[in-house]
Amino acid sequence: MQGSVTSFSADYSEARRRFRDAAAALGWQLESVPVDVTGPDGSELTIDVACSPLQPPDKVLVISSGVHGVEGFFGSAVQTALLEHWAANNSAAPQIRCVFLHAVNPFGFAYRRRFDENNVDQNRNFLLPYESFAGAPPGYAELDPLLNPRLPSLSRNRLAIRFLRLLGRHGPAGLRQAVAGGQYDFPRGLFFGGATASKSQLLLAQHLPRWLAHSTHVCHLDLHTGLGRSGQCRLLVDYPPTALQHQWLTDWFGAGSFESTSTGGISYEVRGSFGRWCMARDLAPNYLFAFAEFGTYPPLRLLAALRTENQLFHWAAADAAALEQARMQLTELYCPKSPRWRAQVITHAMLLAEQAQRGLLQADRPAQI
Ligand SMILES: [Zn+2]
């Protein structure tokens, strides 16, 4: 299955329209769930959900996009590429039920930022009922002036020098954890997990049980960009997989294709992750969740661009030209324009969807003797 670069859109509205058109062409059921915020053009922002009509609904492939707003340019392109591929090749159409969640953070997608309208990093907001929206990783408070300046400061090179010094003190894993693990004390800071459950979380809590009703085996791939080497994909699992989950990951996607946050690698432990929350909700007896992360640019470039956009968003909104520049930069860093990168990641993501389907179809079949 060859990935096409034509499924990428120029903005959220186009991405939404193309996703909906492609799902409708396949006869999938569509729902639009408003998040009570408007986009740059004044239109209502929505999470859009497409469900294939296939019955029985016991085995379900869930693919979600745009939890980190601007990463939705990539995630939406994957979803649309799959839908368009299936519409064009009847024989390739999925043999299991599919539920596609488009733009879980539509504000971030529409305004080309990682965070939502309340500056919430959605993938830090999904705390479990007994967890509180408070605290910050050790070291974040000390880093706050560097990460979240009120005035534009430090070129990328000078920022790199400051971070090199910090690396010496914290080590790579410690610094990554301090910066990006998720904090609840600095509402205008980077990687803020929120003060309460986000609108997206509340809506998913309300509707997911219905979209996944009667499911027994769910494989949920949540699409992200920005971690790892350019164009490379890693599946990240931020919970200790059970023996069965480990076997599925190995059998379906390959032994070297995934890592769990506890084993190191490119990932780090985050509080309030979407995956852990889905796993805890008893949506299906067997629920396999993985973040599908596709690399783009080096981490410090991404961090510098996030920092610049966040500074302008909160403290210099009147500087429209600089903010626009920062948004364009962020879009490139999370969804590179390179045709080679785009073809590579679409091909790989479509393969993941195919592997997940095949795996789900085989699940629970008695082993061949
Ligand atoms: Zn992400």
mmCIF file with all atom_site columns, C-alpha atoms in Angstrom, residues 136-234:
data_model
loop_
_atom_site.group_PDB
_atom_site.id
_atom_site.type_symbol
_atom_site.label_atom_id
_atom_site.label_alt_id
_atom_site.label_comp_id
_atom_site.label_asym_id
_atom_site.label_entity_id
_atom_site.label_seq_id
_atom_site.pdbx_PDB_ins_code
_atom_site.Cartn_x
_atom_site.Cartn_y
_atom_site.Cartn_z
_atom_site.occupancy
_atom_site.B_iso_or_equiv
_atom_site.pdbx_formal_charge
_atom_site.auth_seq_id
_atom_site.auth_comp_id
_atom_site.auth_asym_id
_atom_site.auth_atom_id
_atom_site.pdbx_PDB_model_num
ATOM 1  C CA . ALA A 1 136 ? 4.656   19.917 38.430 1.00 0.00 ? 136 ALA A CA 1
ATOM 2  C CA . PRO A 1 137 ? 7.584   17.591 37.807 1.00 0.00 ? 137 PRO A CA 1
ATOM 3  C CA . PRO A 1 138 ? 10.696  18.303 39.870 1.00 0.00 ? 138 PRO A CA 1
ATOM 4  C CA . GLY A 1 139 ? 12.647  20.999 38.067 1.00 0.00 ? 139 GLY A CA 1
ATOM 5  C CA . TYR A 1 140 ? 9.761   22.587 36.112 1.00 0.00 ? 140 TYR A CA 1
ATOM 6  C CA . ALA A 1 141 ? 9.377   25.592 38.437 1.00 0.00 ? 141 ALA A CA 1
ATOM 7  C CA . GLU A 1 142 ? 13.062  26.335 38.040 1.00 0.00 ? 142 GLU A CA 1
ATOM 8  C CA . LEU A 1 143 ? 12.730  26.047 34.247 1.00 0.00 ? 143 LEU A CA 1
ATOM 9  C CA . ASP A 1 144 ? 9.576   28.186 34.054 1.00 0.00 ? 144 ASP A CA 1
ATOM 10 C CA . PRO A 1 145 ? 11.323  31.511 33.245 1.00 0.00 ? 145 PRO A CA 1
ATOM 11 C CA . LEU A 1 146 ? 13.277  29.813 30.483 1.00 0.00 ? 146 LEU A CA 1
ATOM 12 C CA . LEU A 1 147 ? 10.352  27.850 29.021 1.00 0.00 ? 147 LEU A CA 1
ATOM 13 C CA . ASN A 1 148 ? 7.654   30.483 29.445 1.00 0.00 ? 148 ASN A CA 1
ATOM 14 C CA . PRO A 1 149 ? 9.107   33.972 29.073 1.00 0.00 ? 149 PRO A CA 1
ATOM 15 C CA . ARG A 1 150 ? 6.764   36.959 28.952 1.00 0.00 ? 150 ARG A CA 1
ATOM 16 C CA . LEU A 1 151 ? 8.985   38.733 26.477 1.00 0.00 ? 151 LEU A CA 1
ATOM 17 C CA . PRO A 1 152 ? 10.679  37.255 23.432 1.00 0.00 ? 152 PRO A CA 1
ATOM 18 C CA . SER A 1 153 ? 14.121  36.252 24.578 1.00 0.00 ? 153 SER A CA 1
ATOM 19 C CA . LEU A 1 154 ? 17.037  34.081 23.595 1.00 0.00 ? 154 LEU A CA 1
ATOM 20 C CA . SER A 1 155 ? 17.760  32.974 20.066 1.00 0.00 ? 155 SER A CA 1
ATOM 21 C CA . ARG A 1 156 ? 17.549  29.253 19.376 1.00 0.00 ? 156 ARG A CA 1
ATOM 22 C CA . ASN A 1 157 ? 21.331  29.004 19.685 1.00 0.00 ? 157 ASN A CA 1
ATOM 23 C CA . ARG A 1 158 ? 21.391  30.664 23.081 1.00 0.00 ? 158 ARG A CA 1
ATOM 24 C CA . LEU A 1 159 ? 18.485  28.504 24.183 1.00 0.00 ? 159 LEU A CA 1
ATOM 25 C CA . ALA A 1 160 ? 20.478  25.457 23.049 1.00 0.00 ? 160 ALA A CA 1
ATOM 26 C CA . ILE A 1 161 ? 23.442  26.552 25.174 1.00 0.00 ? 161 ILE A CA 1
ATOM 27 C CA . ARG A 1 162 ? 21.216  26.967 28.224 1.00 0.00 ? 162 ARG A CA 1
ATOM 28 C CA . PHE A 1 163 ? 19.751  23.526 27.631 1.00 0.00 ? 163 PHE A CA 1
ATOM 29 C CA . LEU A 1 164 ? 23.160  21.939 27.208 1.00 0.00 ? 164 LEU A CA 1
ATOM 30 C CA . ARG A 1 165 ? 24.056  23.216 30.675 1.00 0.00 ? 165 ARG A CA 1
ATOM 31 C CA . LEU A 1 166 ? 20.790  21.863 32.056 1.00 0.00 ? 166 LEU A CA 1
ATOM 32 C CA . LEU A 1 167 ? 21.455  18.537 30.369 1.00 0.00 ? 167 LEU A CA 1
ATOM 33 C CA . GLY A 1 168 ? 24.665  18.262 32.334 1.00 0.00 ? 168 GLY A CA 1
ATOM 34 C CA . ARG A 1 169 ? 22.750  18.743 35.555 1.00 0.00 ? 169 ARG A CA 1
ATOM 35 C CA . HIS A 1 170 ? 19.585  16.666 34.909 1.00 0.00 ? 170 HIS A CA 1
ATOM 36 C CA . GLY A 1 171 ? 20.684  14.176 32.234 1.00 0.00 ? 171 GLY A CA 1
ATOM 37 C CA . PRO A 1 172 ? 18.609  13.720 29.042 1.00 0.00 ? 172 PRO A CA 1
ATOM 38 C CA . ALA A 1 173 ? 15.861  11.631 30.641 1.00 0.00 ? 173 ALA A CA 1
ATOM 39 C CA . GLY A 1 174 ? 15.570  13.884 33.698 1.00 0.00 ? 174 GLY A CA 1
ATOM 40 C CA . LEU A 1 175 ? 15.397  17.051 31.601 1.00 0.00 ? 175 LEU A CA 1
ATOM 41 C CA . ARG A 1 176 ? 12.816  15.577 29.233 1.00 0.00 ? 176 ARG A CA 1
ATOM 42 C CA . GLN A 1 177 ? 10.734  14.521 32.209 1.00 0.00 ? 177 GLN A CA 1
ATOM 43 C CA . ALA A 1 178 ? 10.994  17.920 33.932 1.00 0.00 ? 178 ALA A CA 1
ATOM 44 C CA . VAL A 1 179 ? 10.034  19.842 30.798 1.00 0.00 ? 179 VAL A CA 1
ATOM 45 C CA . ALA A 1 180 ? 7.362   17.672 29.224 1.00 0.00 ? 180 ALA A CA 1
ATOM 46 C CA . GLY A 1 181 ? 6.069   15.256 31.870 1.00 0.00 ? 181 GLY A CA 1
ATOM 47 C CA . GLY A 1 182 ? 3.014   17.468 32.455 1.00 0.00 ? 182 GLY A CA 1
ATOM 48 C CA . GLN A 1 183 ? 2.461   20.310 34.927 1.00 0.00 ? 183 GLN A CA 1
ATOM 49 C CA . TYR A 1 184 ? -0.670  21.773 36.546 1.00 0.00 ? 184 TYR A CA 1
ATOM 50 C CA . ASP A 1 185 ? 0.752   24.876 38.276 1.00 0.00 ? 185 ASP A CA 1
ATOM 51 C CA . PHE A 1 186 ? 1.582   27.226 35.383 1.00 0.00 ? 186 PHE A CA 1
ATOM 52 C CA . PRO A 1 187 ? -1.621  27.826 33.361 1.00 0.00 ? 187 PRO A CA 1
ATOM 53 C CA . ARG A 1 188 ? 0.145   29.754 30.614 1.00 0.00 ? 188 ARG A CA 1
ATOM 54 C CA . GLY A 1 189 ? 3.152   27.477 30.565 1.00 0.00 ? 189 GLY A CA 1
ATOM 55 C CA . LEU A 1 190 ? 4.109   24.707 28.175 1.00 0.00 ? 190 LEU A CA 1
ATOM 56 C CA . PHE A 1 191 ? 2.723   21.211 28.822 1.00 0.00 ? 191 PHE A CA 1
ATOM 57 C CA . PHE A 1 192 ? -0.017  22.498 31.152 1.00 0.00 ? 192 PHE A CA 1
ATOM 58 C CA . GLY A 1 193 ? -2.466  19.700 31.953 1.00 0.00 ? 193 GLY A CA 1
ATOM 59 C CA . GLY A 1 194 ? -5.392  21.948 32.924 1.00 0.00 ? 194 GLY A CA 1
ATOM 60 C CA . ALA A 1 195 ? -7.304  22.795 36.066 1.00 0.00 ? 195 ALA A CA 1
ATOM 61 C CA . THR A 1 196 ? -10.173 20.441 35.345 1.00 0.00 ? 196 THR A CA 1
ATOM 62 C CA . ALA A 1 197 ? -11.302 17.916 32.747 1.00 0.00 ? 197 ALA A CA 1
ATOM 63 C CA . SER A 1 198 ? -11.238 19.493 29.280 1.00 0.00 ? 198 SER A CA 1
ATOM 64 C CA . LYS A 1 199 ? -14.291 19.740 27.068 1.00 0.00 ? 199 LYS A CA 1
ATOM 65 C CA . SER A 1 200 ? -12.808 17.085 24.776 1.00 0.00 ? 200 SER A CA 1
ATOM 66 C CA . GLN A 1 201 ? -12.334 14.715 27.696 1.00 0.00 ? 201 GLN A CA 1
ATOM 67 C CA . LEU A 1 202 ? -15.917 15.230 28.880 1.00 0.00 ? 202 LEU A CA 1
ATOM 68 C CA . LEU A 1 203 ? -17.275 14.656 25.378 1.00 0.00 ? 203 LEU A CA 1
ATOM 69 C CA . LEU A 1 204 ? -15.237 11.510 24.860 1.00 0.00 ? 204 LEU A CA 1
ATOM 70 C CA . ALA A 1 205 ? -16.321 10.204 28.266 1.00 0.00 ? 205 ALA A CA 1
ATOM 71 C CA . GLN A 1 206 ? -19.910 10.771 27.202 1.00 0.00 ? 206 GLN A CA 1
ATOM 72 C CA . HIS A 1 207 ? -19.764 9.305  23.691 1.00 0.00 ? 207 HIS A CA 1
ATOM 73 C CA . LEU A 1 208 ? -17.011 6.683  23.546 1.00 0.00 ? 208 LEU A CA 1
ATOM 74 C CA . PRO A 1 209 ? -19.075 4.010  25.334 1.00 0.00 ? 209 PRO A CA 1
ATOM 75 C CA . ARG A 1 210 ? -21.725 4.409  22.626 1.00 0.00 ? 210 ARG A CA 1
ATOM 76 C CA . TRP A 1 211 ? -19.278 4.407  19.704 1.00 0.00 ? 211 TRP A CA 1
ATOM 77 C CA . LEU A 1 212 ? -17.626 1.300  21.119 1.00 0.00 ? 212 LEU A CA 1
ATOM 78 C CA . ALA A 1 213 ? -20.803 -0.426 22.343 1.00 0.00 ? 213 ALA A CA 1
ATOM 79 C CA . HIS A 1 214 ? -20.615 -4.236 22.256 1.00 0.00 ? 214 HIS A CA 1
ATOM 80 C CA . SER A 1 215 ? -16.923 -4.230 21.356 1.00 0.00 ? 215 SER A CA 1
ATOM 81 C CA . THR A 1 216 ? -14.818 -7.052 22.733 1.00 0.00 ? 216 THR A CA 1
ATOM 82 C CA . HIS A 1 217 ? -11.452 -6.360 21.093 1.00 0.00 ? 217 HIS A CA 1
ATOM 83 C CA . VAL A 1 218 ? -10.317 -2.798 20.430 1.00 0.00 ? 218 VAL A CA 1
ATOM 84 C CA . CYS A 1 219 ? -7.048  -1.639 18.930 1.00 0.00 ? 219 CYS A CA 1
ATOM 85 C CA . HIS A 1 220 ? -6.683  2.124  19.332 1.00 0.00 ? 220 HIS A CA 1
ATOM 86 C CA . LEU A 1 221 ? -3.946  3.967  17.461 1.00 0.00 ? 221 LEU A CA 1
ATOM 87 C CA . ASP A 1 222 ? -3.554  7.618  18.480 1.00 0.00 ? 222 ASP A CA 1
ATOM 88 C CA . LEU A 1 223 ? -1.582  9.491  15.824 1.00 0.00 ? 223 LEU A CA 1
ATOM 89 C CA . HIS A 1 224 ? 1.186   11.907 16.811 1.00 0.00 ? 224 HIS A CA 1
ATOM 90 C CA . THR A 1 225 ? 4.254   13.568 15.343 1.00 0.00 ? 225 THR A CA 1
ATOM 91 C CA . GLY A 1 226 ? 7.410   15.077 16.778 1.00 0.00 ? 226 GLY A CA 1
ATOM 92 C CA . LEU A 1 227 ? 9.118   12.255 18.667 1.00 0.00 ? 227 LEU A CA 1
ATOM 93 C CA . GLY A 1 228 ? 11.850  10.158 17.133 1.00 0.00 ? 228 GLY A CA 1
ATOM 94 C CA . ARG A 1 229 ? 13.928  10.308 13.983 1.00 0.00 ? 229 ARG A CA 1
ATOM 95 C CA . SER A 1 230 ? 12.511  12.027 10.924 1.00 0.00 ? 230 SER A CA 1
ATOM 96 C CA . GLY A 1 231 ? 10.022  9.825  9.109  1.00 0.00 ? 231 GLY A CA 1
ATOM 97 C CA . GLN A 1 232 ? 10.473  6.908  11.525 1.00 0.00 ? 232 GLN A CA 1
ATOM 98 C CA . CYS A 1 233 ? 7.552   5.452  13.452 1.00 0.00 ? 233 CYS A CA 1
ATOM 99 C CA . ARG A 1 234 ? 7.464   4.083  16.986 1.00 0.00 ? 234 ARG A CA 1
#
